Amino acid sequence: MAKTTKTLKLTFLNGKNKKTSVTLGDAVDNLTAEQVRGAMTTIAQANVFEKDGVKNYVTPQSAAYIERTVSDIFNDGDADQAESADKQD
């Protein structure tokens, strides 16, 4: 059975002008460019994310929804978990 997940990837330039990103799971669908750009600007202006003296999220660069579909060929782990749950009951 195929399982599809959707995340929102926000890409920024950091304090050294290198790309860095944050990926959000369970993102709201159909956000507009204006909404996402506004949120990214707020993150950048908050100035609270830093690593080794370099600001992580300085300039909003891009945003994209990423969809990932996983199609199991087989998964014996699911059967083991079901059997384990049955034994506990």
Coordinates of C-alpha atoms in Angstrom, one line a residue:
M1 CA 0.0 0.0 0.0
A2 CA 1.4 3.4 -0.9
K3 CA 1.7 6.1 1.7
T4 CA 2.2 9.8 0.6
T5 CA 3.4 12.5 2.9
K6 CA 3.6 16.2 2.2
T7 CA 6.0 18.6 3.8
L8 CA 6.9 22.3 3.3
K9 CA 10.5 23.1 2.7
L10 CA 11.6 26.7 3.5
T11 CA 15.0 27.6 2.1
F12 CA 17.0 30.6 3.4
L13 CA 20.4 32.1 3.0
N14 CA 22.3 32.1 6.3
G15 CA 24.7 34.7 7.7
K16 CA 27.5 33.4 5.4
N17 CA 25.2 33.6 2.3
K18 CA 24.9 29.8 2.2
K19 CA 21.7 28.0 1.7
T20 CA 20.0 26.4 4.7
S21 CA 16.5 25.0 5.1
V22 CA 13.9 23.9 7.5
T23 CA 11.3 21.3 6.6
L24 CA 7.8 21.3 8.2
G25 CA 5.7 18.2 8.4
D26 CA 1.9 18.3 8.2
A27 CA 2.0 21.7 6.5
V28 CA -1.2 23.4 5.6
D29 CA -2.1 22.9 1.9
N30 CA -2.6 25.6 -0.6
L31 CA -0.6 28.4 1.1
T32 CA 0.0 31.4 -1.1
A33 CA 3.4 32.7 -1.9
E34 CA 2.5 35.9 0.0
Q35 CA 1.6 33.9 3.1
V36 CA 4.8 31.8 3.1
R37 CA 7.0 34.7 2.2
G38 CA 5.5 36.6 5.1
A39 CA 6.1 33.7 7.5
M40 CA 9.7 33.3 6.3
T41 CA 10.3 37.1 6.7
T42 CA 9.0 36.8 10.3
I43 CA 11.4 33.9 11.0
A44 CA 14.3 35.8 9.6
Q45 CA 13.5 39.0 11.5
A46 CA 13.1 37.1 14.8
N47 CA 16.8 36.5 14.6
V48 CA 16.7 33.6 17.2
F49 CA 18.3 30.8 15.2
E50 CA 22.1 30.7 15.3
K51 CA 24.8 28.1 15.2
D52 CA 28.5 28.7 15.9
G53 CA 27.9 32.5 15.8
V54 CA 26.3 32.4 12.3
K55 CA 22.6 33.3 11.9
N56 CA 20.7 30.4 10.3
Y57 CA 17.8 32.1 8.6
V58 CA 18.7 35.5 7.3
T59 CA 17.2 35.9 3.8
P60 CA 14.1 34.0 2.5
Q61 CA 15.2 32.2 -0.7
S62 CA 12.4 29.8 -1.7
A63 CA 9.6 27.5 -0.5
A64 CA 8.2 24.3 -1.9
Y65 CA 5.8 21.6 -1.1
I66 CA 7.6 18.2 -1.2
E67 CA 5.5 15.1 -1.7
R68 CA 7.0 11.7 -0.9
T69 CA 5.3 8.4 -1.8
V70 CA 6.5 5.2 -0.2
S71 CA 5.2 1.9 -1.8
D72 CA 6.0 -1.1 0.3
I73 CA 7.0 -4.2 -1.6
F74 CA 6.8 -6.1 1.6
N75 CA 7.0 -5.3 5.3
D76 CA 7.4 -8.2 7.7
G77 CA 7.6 -5.7 10.5
D78 CA 3.9 -4.9 10.3
A79 CA 3.0 -8.6 10.8
D80 CA 5.4 -8.8 13.8
Q81 CA 3.8 -5.8 15.4
A82 CA 0.3 -7.1 14.9
E83 CA 1.3 -10.5 16.4
S84 CA 2.9 -8.8 19.4
A85 CA -0.2 -6.7 20.0
D86 CA -2.4 -9.9 19.8
K87 CA -0.2 -11.6 22.4
Q88 CA -0.6 -8.7 24.9
D89 CA -4.4 -8.8 24.7

